PDB file of C-alpha atoms and ligand atoms in Angstrom:
ATOM      1  CA  MET A  13      -0.322   0.077   0.351  1.00 40.00           C
ATOM      2  CA  ALA A  14       1.014   4.049  -0.949  1.00 42.00           C
ATOM      3  CA  LYS A  15       2.680   5.349   2.054  1.00 46.00           C
ATOM      4  CA  HIS A  16       2.245   8.618   2.634  1.00 53.00           C
ATOM      5  CA  GLY A  17       5.665  10.641   1.843  1.00 54.00           C
ATOM      6  CA  LYS A  18       6.581   8.423   0.092  1.00 72.00           C
ATOM      7  CA  LYS A  19       8.422   9.204  -4.123  1.00 87.00           C
ATOM      8  CA  LEU A  20       6.183   9.014  -6.598  1.00 97.00           C
ATOM      9  CA  ARG A  21       7.527   6.942  -9.109  1.00 98.00           C
ATOM     10  CA  LEU A  22       7.210   7.953 -13.157  1.00 98.00           C
ATOM     11  CA  GLY A  23       6.027   5.610 -15.485  1.00 98.00           C
ATOM     12  CA  VAL A  24       6.728   6.409 -18.627  1.00 98.00           C
ATOM     13  CA  ASN A  25       5.024   5.203 -21.784  1.00 98.00           C
ATOM     14  CA  VAL A  26       6.755   4.605 -24.589  1.00 98.00           C
ATOM     15  CA  ASP A  27       4.057   4.060 -26.958  1.00 98.00           C
ATOM     16  CA  HIS A  28       4.506   7.048 -28.596  1.00 98.00           C
ATOM     17  CA  VAL A  29       7.777   6.443 -30.102  1.00 98.00           C
ATOM     18  CA  ALA A  30       6.496   3.519 -31.587  1.00 98.00           C
ATOM     19  CA  THR A  31       3.591   5.232 -33.377  1.00 97.00           C
ATOM     20  CA  VAL A  32       6.312   7.676 -34.934  1.00 98.00           C
ATOM     21  CA  ARG A  33       8.591   4.761 -36.435  1.00 98.00           C
ATOM     22  CA  ASN A  34       5.831   3.176 -37.405  1.00 97.00           C
ATOM     23  CA  ALA A  35       3.999   6.010 -39.318  1.00 96.00           C
ATOM     24  CA  ARG A  36       7.800   4.920 -42.447  1.00 96.00           C
ATOM     25  CA  GLY A  37       7.382   0.880 -40.844  1.00 93.00           C
ATOM     26  CA  GLY A  38      12.013   0.701 -40.194  1.00 94.00           C
ATOM     27  CA  ILE A  39      13.574   0.509 -37.595  1.00 97.00           C
ATOM     28  CA  HIS A  40      13.890   4.977 -36.628  1.00 97.00           C
ATOM     29  CA  PRO A  41      12.810   5.608 -33.472  1.00 98.00           C
ATOM     30  CA  ASP A  42      13.497   2.533 -31.699  1.00 98.00           C
ATOM     31  CA  PRO A  43      11.375   2.825 -28.640  1.00 98.00           C
ATOM     32  CA  VAL A  44      13.813   0.669 -26.803  1.00 98.00           C
ATOM     33  CA  ARG A  45      16.326   2.845 -27.027  1.00 98.00           C
ATOM     34  CA  ALA A  46      13.459   5.169 -25.447  1.00 98.00           C
ATOM     35  CA  ALA A  47      13.019   3.380 -22.959  1.00 98.00           C
ATOM     36  CA  LEU A  48      16.852   2.929 -21.908  1.00 98.00           C
ATOM     37  CA  LEU A  49      17.213   6.882 -22.127  1.00 98.00           C
ATOM     38  CA  ALA A  50      13.973   7.213 -20.257  1.00 98.00           C
ATOM     39  CA  ALA A  51      15.298   5.004 -17.572  1.00 98.00           C
ATOM     40  CA  GLU A  52      18.579   7.367 -17.584  1.00 98.00           C
ATOM     41  CA  ALA A  53      16.862  10.493 -16.886  1.00 98.00           C
ATOM     42  CA  GLY A  54      14.664   9.204 -14.054  1.00 96.00           C
ATOM     43  CA  ALA A  55      11.878   7.051 -15.515  1.00 98.00           C
ATOM     44  CA  ASP A  56      11.073   4.268 -12.772  1.00 98.00           C
ATOM     45  CA  GLY A  57       9.470   2.003 -14.850  1.00 98.00           C
ATOM     46  CA  ILE A  58       8.374   2.307 -18.566  1.00 98.00           C
ATOM     47  CA  THR A  59       5.422   1.371 -19.385  1.00 98.00           C
ATOM     48  CA  ALA A  60       4.124   0.412 -23.087  1.00 98.00           C
ATOM     49  CA  HIS A  61       1.029  -0.710 -24.219  1.00 97.00           C
ATOM     50  CA  LEU A  62       0.692  -4.217 -26.918  1.00 98.00           C
ATOM     51  CA  ARG A  63      -2.988  -3.870 -28.721  1.00 96.00           C
ATOM     52  CA  GLU A  64      -4.903  -6.450 -30.081  1.00 94.00           C
ATOM     53  CA  ASP A  65      -4.094  -3.856 -33.493  1.00 94.00           C
ATOM     54  CA  ARG A  66      -0.456  -3.897 -32.955  1.00 96.00           C
ATOM     55  CA  ARG A  67      -0.307   0.277 -34.172  1.00 94.00           C
ATOM     56  CA  HIS A  68       2.354   0.796 -32.600  1.00 96.00           C
ATOM     57  CA  ILE A  69       4.201  -1.477 -29.796  1.00 98.00           C
ATOM     58  CA  SER A  70       5.014  -4.900 -31.363  1.00 98.00           C
ATOM     59  CA  ASP A  71       6.391  -8.041 -29.919  1.00 98.00           C
ATOM     60  CA  THR A  72       9.414  -7.528 -31.126  1.00 98.00           C
ATOM     61  CA  ASP A  73       9.005  -4.232 -29.030  1.00 98.00           C
ATOM     62  CA  ILE A  74       8.035  -6.200 -25.997  1.00 98.00           C
ATOM     63  CA  GLU A  75      10.436  -9.311 -26.166  1.00 98.00           C
ATOM     64  CA  ARG A  76      13.834  -6.563 -26.671  1.00 98.00           C
ATOM     65  CA  LEU A  77      11.908  -4.212 -24.219  1.00 98.00           C
ATOM     66  CA  ARG A  78      11.305  -7.285 -21.312  1.00 97.00           C
ATOM     67  CA  THR A  79      15.823  -8.092 -21.932  1.00 97.00           C
ATOM     68  CA  GLN A  80      17.219  -4.789 -21.971  1.00 98.00           C
ATOM     69  CA  LEU A  81      15.876  -3.169 -19.113  1.00 98.00           C
ATOM     70  CA  HIS A  82      17.255  -2.647 -15.688  1.00 97.00           C
ATOM     71  CA  VAL A  83      14.449  -0.380 -14.414  1.00 98.00           C
ATOM     72  CA  PRO A  84      10.576  -2.903 -14.004  1.00 98.00           C
ATOM     73  CA  LEU A  85       8.031  -3.116 -17.190  1.00 98.00           C
ATOM     74  CA  ASN A  86       4.622  -2.266 -17.076  1.00 98.00           C
ATOM     75  CA  LEU A  87       3.040  -3.771 -20.104  1.00 98.00           C
ATOM     76  CA  GLU A  88      -1.209  -2.332 -20.376  1.00 98.00           C
ATOM     77  CA  MET A  89      -2.712  -4.642 -22.443  1.00 97.00           C
ATOM     78  CA  ALA A  90      -6.657  -5.229 -23.248  1.00 96.00           C
ATOM     79  CA  ALA A  91      -7.734  -9.003 -21.110  1.00 97.00           C
ATOM     80  CA  THR A  92      -7.382 -11.102 -24.091  1.00 96.00           C
ATOM     81  CA  ASP A  93      -6.546 -15.517 -23.891  1.00 97.00           C
ATOM     82  CA  GLU A  94      -4.222 -13.586 -26.849  1.00 97.00           C
ATOM     83  CA  MET A  95      -2.523 -11.006 -24.874  1.00 98.00           C
ATOM     84  CA  LEU A  96      -3.296 -13.003 -21.787  1.00 98.00           C
ATOM     85  CA  ALA A  97       0.070 -15.872 -23.033  1.00 98.00           C
ATOM     86  CA  ILE A  98       1.778 -13.738 -24.077  1.00 98.00           C
ATOM     87  CA  ALA A  99       1.858 -11.491 -20.058  1.00 98.00           C
ATOM     88  CA  LEU A 100       2.922 -15.984 -19.487  1.00 98.00           C
ATOM     89  CA  LYS A 101       5.331 -15.611 -22.058  1.00 98.00           C
ATOM     90  CA  HIS A 102       7.629 -12.127 -20.946  1.00 97.00           C
ATOM     91  CA  ARG A 103       6.778 -12.765 -17.274  1.00 98.00           C
ATOM     92  CA  PRO A 104       6.724  -8.242 -16.602  1.00 98.00           C
ATOM     93  CA  HIS A 105       7.116  -7.235 -13.457  1.00 98.00           C
ATOM     94  CA  ALA A 106       3.484  -5.178 -14.282  1.00 98.00           C
ATOM     95  CA  VAL A 107       0.793  -5.856 -16.064  1.00 98.00           C
ATOM     96  CA  CYS A 108      -1.590  -3.214 -16.377  1.00 98.00           C
ATOM     97  CA  LEU A 109      -5.710  -3.860 -18.033  1.00 97.00           C
ATOM     98  CA  VAL A 110      -7.341  -1.560 -19.723  1.00 96.00           C
ATOM     99  CA  PRO A 111     -10.410  -2.012 -22.681  1.00 95.00           C
ATOM    100  CA  GLU A 112      -9.426  -1.705 -26.135  1.00 86.00           C
ATOM    101  CA  LYS A 113     -11.556  -0.645 -28.558  1.00 78.00           C
ATOM    102  CA  ARG A 114     -10.980  -1.693 -32.888  1.00 63.00           C
ATOM    103  CA  GLU A 115     -11.864   2.068 -33.187  1.00 66.00           C
ATOM    104  CA  GLU A 116     -10.387   4.704 -31.203  1.00 69.00           C
ATOM    105  CA  ARG A 117      -8.091   6.643 -31.328  1.00 71.00           C
ATOM    106  CA  THR A 118      -7.149   5.583 -27.369  1.00 69.00           C
ATOM    107  CA  THR A 119      -7.816   3.563 -24.362  1.00 66.00           C
ATOM    108  CA  GLU A 120     -11.303   6.184 -23.944  1.00 75.00           C
ATOM    109  CA  GLY A 121     -12.971   5.187 -19.937  1.00 83.00           C
ATOM    110  CA  GLY A 122     -11.652   2.640 -17.566  1.00 94.00           C
ATOM    111  CA  LEU A 123     -12.239  -0.496 -17.787  1.00 96.00           C
ATOM    112  CA  ASP A 124     -15.260  -1.635 -16.666  1.00 95.00           C
ATOM    113  CA  VAL A 125     -13.836  -4.200 -13.338  1.00 96.00           C
ATOM    114  CA  ALA A 126     -17.735  -4.070 -11.921  1.00 96.00           C
ATOM    115  CA  GLY A 127     -19.830  -4.997 -14.959  1.00 95.00           C
ATOM    116  CA  GLN A 128     -17.442  -7.686 -15.976  1.00 96.00           C
ATOM    117  CA  HIS A 129     -15.985  -9.493 -12.534  1.00 96.00           C
ATOM    118  CA  ASN A 130     -16.957 -13.283 -12.983  1.00 96.00           C
ATOM    119  CA  GLN A 131     -14.941 -12.899 -16.293  1.00 96.00           C
ATOM    120  CA  LEU A 132     -12.200 -10.564 -14.926  1.00 97.00           C
ATOM    121  CA  ALA A 133     -11.257 -12.861 -11.757  1.00 98.00           C
ATOM    122  CA  PRO A 134     -10.395 -15.773 -13.444  1.00 97.00           C
ATOM    123  CA  TYR A 135      -8.142 -14.067 -15.986  1.00 98.00           C
ATOM    124  CA  VAL A 136      -6.151 -11.893 -12.908  1.00 98.00           C
ATOM    125  CA  ARG A 137      -5.992 -14.838 -10.674  1.00 98.00           C
ATOM    126  CA  ARG A 138      -3.879 -16.492 -13.631  1.00 98.00           C
ATOM    127  CA  LEU A 139      -1.066 -13.485 -14.025  1.00 98.00           C
ATOM    128  CA  VAL A 140      -1.160 -12.617  -9.377  1.00 98.00           C
ATOM    129  CA  ASP A 141      -0.199 -16.370 -10.138  1.00 98.00           C
ATOM    130  CA  ALA A 142       3.108 -15.579 -11.988  1.00 98.00           C
ATOM    131  CA  GLY A 143       4.286 -13.221  -9.641  1.00 98.00           C
ATOM    132  CA  ILE A 144       3.171 -10.415 -12.321  1.00 98.00           C
ATOM    133  CA  ARG A 145       1.632  -7.434 -10.489  1.00 98.00           C
ATOM    134  CA  VAL A 146      -1.153  -6.327 -11.974  1.00 98.00           C
ATOM    135  CA  SER A 147      -3.310  -3.091 -12.535  1.00 98.00           C
ATOM    136  CA  MET A 148      -6.570  -2.031 -13.457  1.00 98.00           C
ATOM    137  CA  PHE A 149      -6.687   1.239 -15.208  1.00 97.00           C
ATOM    138  CA  ILE A 150     -10.594   1.903 -14.148  1.00 97.00           C
ATOM    139  CA  GLU A 151     -12.195   5.251 -13.770  1.00 97.00           C
ATOM    140  CA  ALA A 152     -12.325   6.742 -10.256  1.00 97.00           C
ATOM    141  CA  GLU A 153     -16.130   5.526  -8.790  1.00 97.00           C
ATOM    142  CA  PRO A 154     -15.760   4.129  -5.711  1.00 97.00           C
ATOM    143  CA  ARG A 155     -17.880   0.617  -7.708  1.00 97.00           C
ATOM    144  CA  GLN A 156     -14.988  -0.100 -10.075  1.00 97.00           C
ATOM    145  CA  LEU A 157     -12.569   0.260  -6.892  1.00 98.00           C
ATOM    146  CA  ASP A 158     -14.242  -1.976  -4.456  1.00 98.00           C
ATOM    147  CA  ALA A 159     -15.252  -4.756  -7.711  1.00 98.00           C
ATOM    148  CA  SER A 160     -11.162  -4.601  -8.548  1.00 98.00           C
ATOM    149  CA  LYS A 161     -10.180  -5.427  -4.807  1.00 98.00           C
ATOM    150  CA  SER A 162     -13.114  -8.716  -5.505  1.00 98.00           C
ATOM    151  CA  VAL A 163     -10.990 -10.281  -8.883  1.00 98.00           C
ATOM    152  CA  GLY A 164      -7.400  -9.737  -6.867  1.00 98.00           C
ATOM    153  CA  ALA A 165      -6.252  -7.194  -7.933  1.00 98.00           C
ATOM    154  CA  PRO A 166      -3.426  -5.314  -5.968  1.00 98.00           C
ATOM    155  CA  VAL A 167      -3.154  -1.934  -7.390  1.00 98.00           C
ATOM    156  CA  VAL A 168      -5.663   0.545  -9.754  1.00 98.00           C
ATOM    157  CA  GLU A 169      -4.320   2.818 -12.316  1.00 98.00           C
ATOM    158  CA  LEU A 170      -6.883   5.748 -12.444  1.00 98.00           C
ATOM    159  CA  HIS A 171      -7.579   7.203 -15.412  1.00 97.00           C
ATOM    160  CA  THR A 172      -7.279  11.225 -15.100  1.00 98.00           C
ATOM    161  CA  GLY A 173      -8.757  11.302 -19.299  1.00 97.00           C
ATOM    162  CA  ARG A 174     -11.444  13.330 -17.879  1.00 96.00           C
ATOM    163  CA  TYR A 175      -9.692  15.922 -15.553  1.00 98.00           C
ATOM    164  CA  CYS A 176      -7.131  16.357 -17.775  1.00 98.00           C
ATOM    165  CA  GLU A 177      -9.793  17.273 -21.402  1.00 97.00           C
ATOM    166  CA  THR A 178     -12.160  19.275 -18.632  1.00 97.00           C
ATOM    167  CA  PRO A 179     -11.058  23.164 -18.505  1.00 96.00           C
ATOM    168  CA  GLN A 180      -9.330  24.746 -16.374  1.00 95.00           C
ATOM    169  CA  GLY A 181     -11.761  25.260 -13.400  1.00 96.00           C
ATOM    170  CA  PRO A 182     -15.030  24.237 -11.398  1.00 97.00           C
ATOM    171  CA  GLU A 183     -15.759  21.496 -13.395  1.00 97.00           C
ATOM    172  CA  ARG A 184     -12.054  20.620 -13.718  1.00 97.00           C
ATOM    173  CA  ASP A 185     -11.530  20.727  -9.538  1.00 97.00           C
ATOM    174  CA  LYS A 186     -14.640  18.314  -9.181  1.00 98.00           C
ATOM    175  CA  GLN A 187     -12.604  15.693 -11.868  1.00 98.00           C
ATOM    176  CA  LEU A 188      -9.133  16.809  -9.607  1.00 98.00           C
ATOM    177  CA  LEU A 189     -12.044  16.185  -6.490  1.00 98.00           C
ATOM    178  CA  ARG A 190     -13.658  12.195  -7.725  1.00 98.00           C
ATOM    179  CA  LEU A 191      -8.964  11.953  -7.740  1.00 98.00           C
ATOM    180  CA  LYS A 192      -8.920  12.747  -5.056  1.00 98.00           C
ATOM    181  CA  ALA A 193     -11.941  10.902  -3.171  1.00 98.00           C
ATOM    182  CA  ALA A 194     -10.646   7.071  -5.684  1.00 98.00           C
ATOM    183  CA  ALA A 195      -7.132   7.605  -4.111  1.00 98.00           C
ATOM    184  CA  ALA A 196      -8.744   7.916  -0.305  1.00 98.00           C
ATOM    185  CA  HIS A 197     -10.788   4.956  -1.501  1.00 98.00           C
ATOM    186  CA  ALA A 198      -8.127   2.959  -2.565  1.00 98.00           C
ATOM    187  CA  GLU A 199      -5.945   3.154  -0.189  1.00 98.00           C
ATOM    188  CA  LYS A 200      -9.214   2.735   2.940  1.00 98.00           C
ATOM    189  CA  ILE A 201      -9.441  -0.386   0.920  1.00 98.00           C
ATOM    190  CA  GLY A 202      -5.561  -2.020   1.751  1.00 98.00           C
ATOM    191  CA  LEU A 203      -5.038  -0.925  -3.005  1.00 98.00           C
ATOM    192  CA  GLU A 204      -2.236  -0.024  -4.379  1.00 98.00           C
ATOM    193  CA  CYS A 205      -2.806   3.067  -6.765  1.00 98.00           C
ATOM    194  CA  HIS A 206      -1.684   5.008  -9.541  1.00 98.00           C
ATOM    195  CA  ALA A 207      -2.790   7.204 -11.989  1.00 98.00           C
ATOM    196  CA  GLY A 208      -2.621   8.248 -15.673  1.00 98.00           C
ATOM    197  CA  HIS A 209      -3.608   9.316 -18.886  1.00 97.00           C
ATOM    198  CA  GLY A 210      -3.159  12.826 -20.765  1.00 97.00           C
ATOM    199  CA  LEU A 211      -1.586  13.926 -18.159  1.00 98.00           C
ATOM    200  CA  GLY A 212       1.458  17.317 -19.308  1.00 98.00           C
ATOM    201  CA  TYR A 213       3.551  20.038 -17.220  1.00 98.00           C
ATOM    202  CA  ASP A 214       0.318  21.720 -16.680  1.00 97.00           C
ATOM    203  CA  THR A 215      -1.713  19.307 -15.161  1.00 98.00           C
ATOM    204  CA  VAL A 216       0.486  17.075 -13.114  1.00 98.00           C
ATOM    205  CA  GLU A 217       1.060  19.230 -10.612  1.00 98.00           C
ATOM    206  CA  PRO A 218      -2.440  18.462  -7.985  1.00 98.00           C
ATOM    207  CA  VAL A 219      -2.810  15.065  -8.960  1.00 98.00           C
ATOM    208  CA  ALA A 220       1.786  14.590  -7.833  1.00 98.00           C
ATOM    209  CA  ALA A 221       0.250  16.244  -4.465  1.00 97.00           C
ATOM    210  CA  ILE A 222      -2.119  13.499  -3.816  1.00 97.00           C
ATOM    211  CA  PRO A 223      -0.057  11.900  -1.053  1.00 95.00           C
ATOM    212  CA  THR A 224      -0.693   8.245  -1.190  1.00 95.00           C
ATOM    213  CA  LEU A 225      -0.570   7.438  -5.124  1.00 98.00           C
ATOM    214  CA  ALA A 226       2.340   6.331  -5.456  1.00 98.00           C
ATOM    215  CA  GLU A 227       2.502   6.074  -9.610  1.00 98.00           C
ATOM    216  CA  LEU A 228       2.333   7.808 -12.729  1.00 98.00           C
ATOM    217  CA  ASN A 229       2.753   6.815 -15.779  1.00 98.00           C
ATOM    218  CA  ILE A 230       2.486   9.272 -18.217  1.00 98.00           C
ATOM    219  CA  GLY A 231       3.041   9.307 -22.287  1.00 98.00           C
ATOM    220  CA  HIS A 232       1.919  11.010 -25.290  1.00 98.00           C
ATOM    221  CA  PHE A 233       2.975  14.469 -23.182  1.00 98.00           C
ATOM    222  CA  LEU A 234       6.776  13.887 -22.572  1.00 98.00           C
ATOM    223  CA  VAL A 235       7.177  12.217 -26.101  1.00 98.00           C
ATOM    224  CA  GLY A 236       5.578  15.427 -28.107  1.00 98.00           C
ATOM    225  CA  GLU A 237       8.170  18.003 -25.709  1.00 98.00           C
ATOM    226  CA  ALA A 238      10.457  15.476 -26.749  1.00 98.00           C
ATOM    227  CA  ILE A 239      10.675  17.335 -30.169  1.00 98.00           C
ATOM    228  CA  PHE A 240      11.137  20.486 -28.180  1.00 98.00           C
ATOM    229  CA  VAL A 241      13.922  19.825 -24.898  1.00 98.00           C
ATOM    230  CA  GLY A 242      15.087  16.367 -25.547  1.00 98.00           C
ATOM    231  CA  PHE A 243      12.662  13.270 -24.176  1.00 98.00           C
ATOM    232  CA  ALA A 244      15.368  13.459 -20.964  1.00 98.00           C
ATOM    233  CA  ASP A 245      15.114  16.970 -20.216  1.00 98.00           C
ATOM    234  CA  SER A 246      11.429  16.373 -21.319  1.00 98.00           C
ATOM    235  CA  ILE A 247      11.005  13.582 -18.676  1.00 98.00           C
ATOM    236  CA  ARG A 248      13.569  15.683 -16.412  1.00 98.00           C
ATOM    237  CA  ARG A 249      11.342  18.409 -16.209  1.00 98.00           C
ATOM    238  CA  MET A 250       7.555  15.899 -15.524  1.00 98.00           C
ATOM    239  CA  ARG A 251       9.879  14.307 -12.625  1.00 97.00           C
ATOM    240  CA  ALA A 252      10.493  17.800 -10.550  1.00 97.00           C
ATOM    241  CA  ILE A 253       7.373  19.104 -10.739  1.00 98.00           C
ATOM    242  CA  MET A 254       6.113  15.873  -9.418  1.00 98.00           C
ATOM    243  CA  ASP A 255       8.674  15.894  -6.247  1.00 96.00           C
ATOM    244  CA  ALA A 256       7.706  19.972  -5.811  1.00 96.00           C
ATOM    245  CA  ALA A 257       4.484  18.819  -5.772  1.00 96.00           C
ATOM    246  CA  ARG A 258       4.745  15.544  -2.907  1.00 90.00           C
ATOM    247  CA  ILE A 259       7.246  17.625  -0.683  1.00 85.00           C
ATOM    248  CA  ASP A 260       3.986  20.937  -0.871  1.00 76.00           C
ATOM    249  CA  SER A 261       1.771  18.686  -0.127  1.00 76.00           C
ATOM    250  CA  GLY A 262       3.920  17.092   2.165  1.00 69.00           C
ATOM    251  CA  ARG A 263       4.314  20.354   4.177  1.00 57.00           C
ATOM    252  CA  THR A 264       0.663  20.575   4.050  1.00 51.00           C
TER     253      THR A 264
HETATM  254  N1  LIG M 329      -1.864   4.469 -18.691  1.00 85.13           N
HETATM  255  C1  LIG M 329      -1.714   4.273 -18.910  1.00 85.13           C
HETATM  256  C2  LIG M 329      -3.385   3.014 -18.249  1.00 85.13           C
HETATM  257  C3  LIG M 329      -3.309   4.230 -20.748  1.00 85.13           C
HETATM  258  O1  LIG M 329      -3.919   3.785 -21.181  1.00 85.13           O
HETATM  259  C4  LIG M 329      -2.212   5.334 -21.594  1.00 85.13           C
HETATM  260  C5  LIG M 329      -1.881   5.627 -22.599  1.00 85.13           C
HETATM  261  O2  LIG M 329      -1.551   4.574 -23.457  1.00 85.13           O
HETATM  262  C6  LIG M 329      -1.127   6.360 -20.325  1.00 85.13           C
HETATM  263  C7  LIG M 329      -1.707   5.857 -19.123  1.00 85.13           C
HETATM  264  C8  LIG M 329      -0.983   7.512 -20.431  1.00 85.13           C
HETATM  265  O3  LIG M 329      -1.282   8.155 -21.772  1.00 85.13           O
HETATM  266  P1  LIG M 329      -0.441   9.183 -22.065  1.00 85.13           P
HETATM  267  O4  LIG M 329       0.123   9.350 -23.427  1.00 85.13           O
HETATM  268  O5  LIG M 329      -1.722  10.516 -22.169  1.00 85.13           O
HETATM  269  O6  LIG M 329       0.209  10.277 -20.732  1.00 85.13           O
END
């Protein structure tokens, strides 16, 4: 369980390095090289989403990340039989179960763990029994947190998309309160709590200040910002904002 005041981990998602590579085919830019650079720049872990349609990360990328990385690999995937076999073959440090629709541009909304409880419980068990830390990517709703606990996942990742997409003002504040309440609920029921999706320099600080969060997963913004300042610098700046938010929240 997340301890208050503990360092907030940063997982860097390298999917969109692969998106740029795949726009032309070939091998450049290499997401594994980006992952190694990210780890050097202060990422505590690397996240990669192997989608059913392989639109960015490929099976070979996962194999190479698994053998070359010296920081934990968090494999995002849909709860399908194909992905279960891949996870059990590679045994990454962590698996994050996400909903997936072919036509979506990115992961829209969280997994309906409450609605798929009976299918997900044995699925999660297979992963947990293999020694993989399983997290459920969910909306910040108490019933999804309770269902995640009930299917046996030790971790949840709160979807921050709606918070990030809402313009600054009372509506965004409301979304932040939802995230805070969910993170507190997670701690109460004994789940480690992570968050991610859509975070950038201007949205990360209040989320990083939530004391019971243990990890943030951030990708698209960092890869985009790398065009202007380089990948390492974009990660270092994000890390610094997160660390400052955590220190400030400890003082209040
Ligand atoms: N966490 C999860 C579960 C995700 O699916 C994604 C997007 O792949 C992220 C975090 C990172 O989101 P972004 O790329 O918008 O930072």
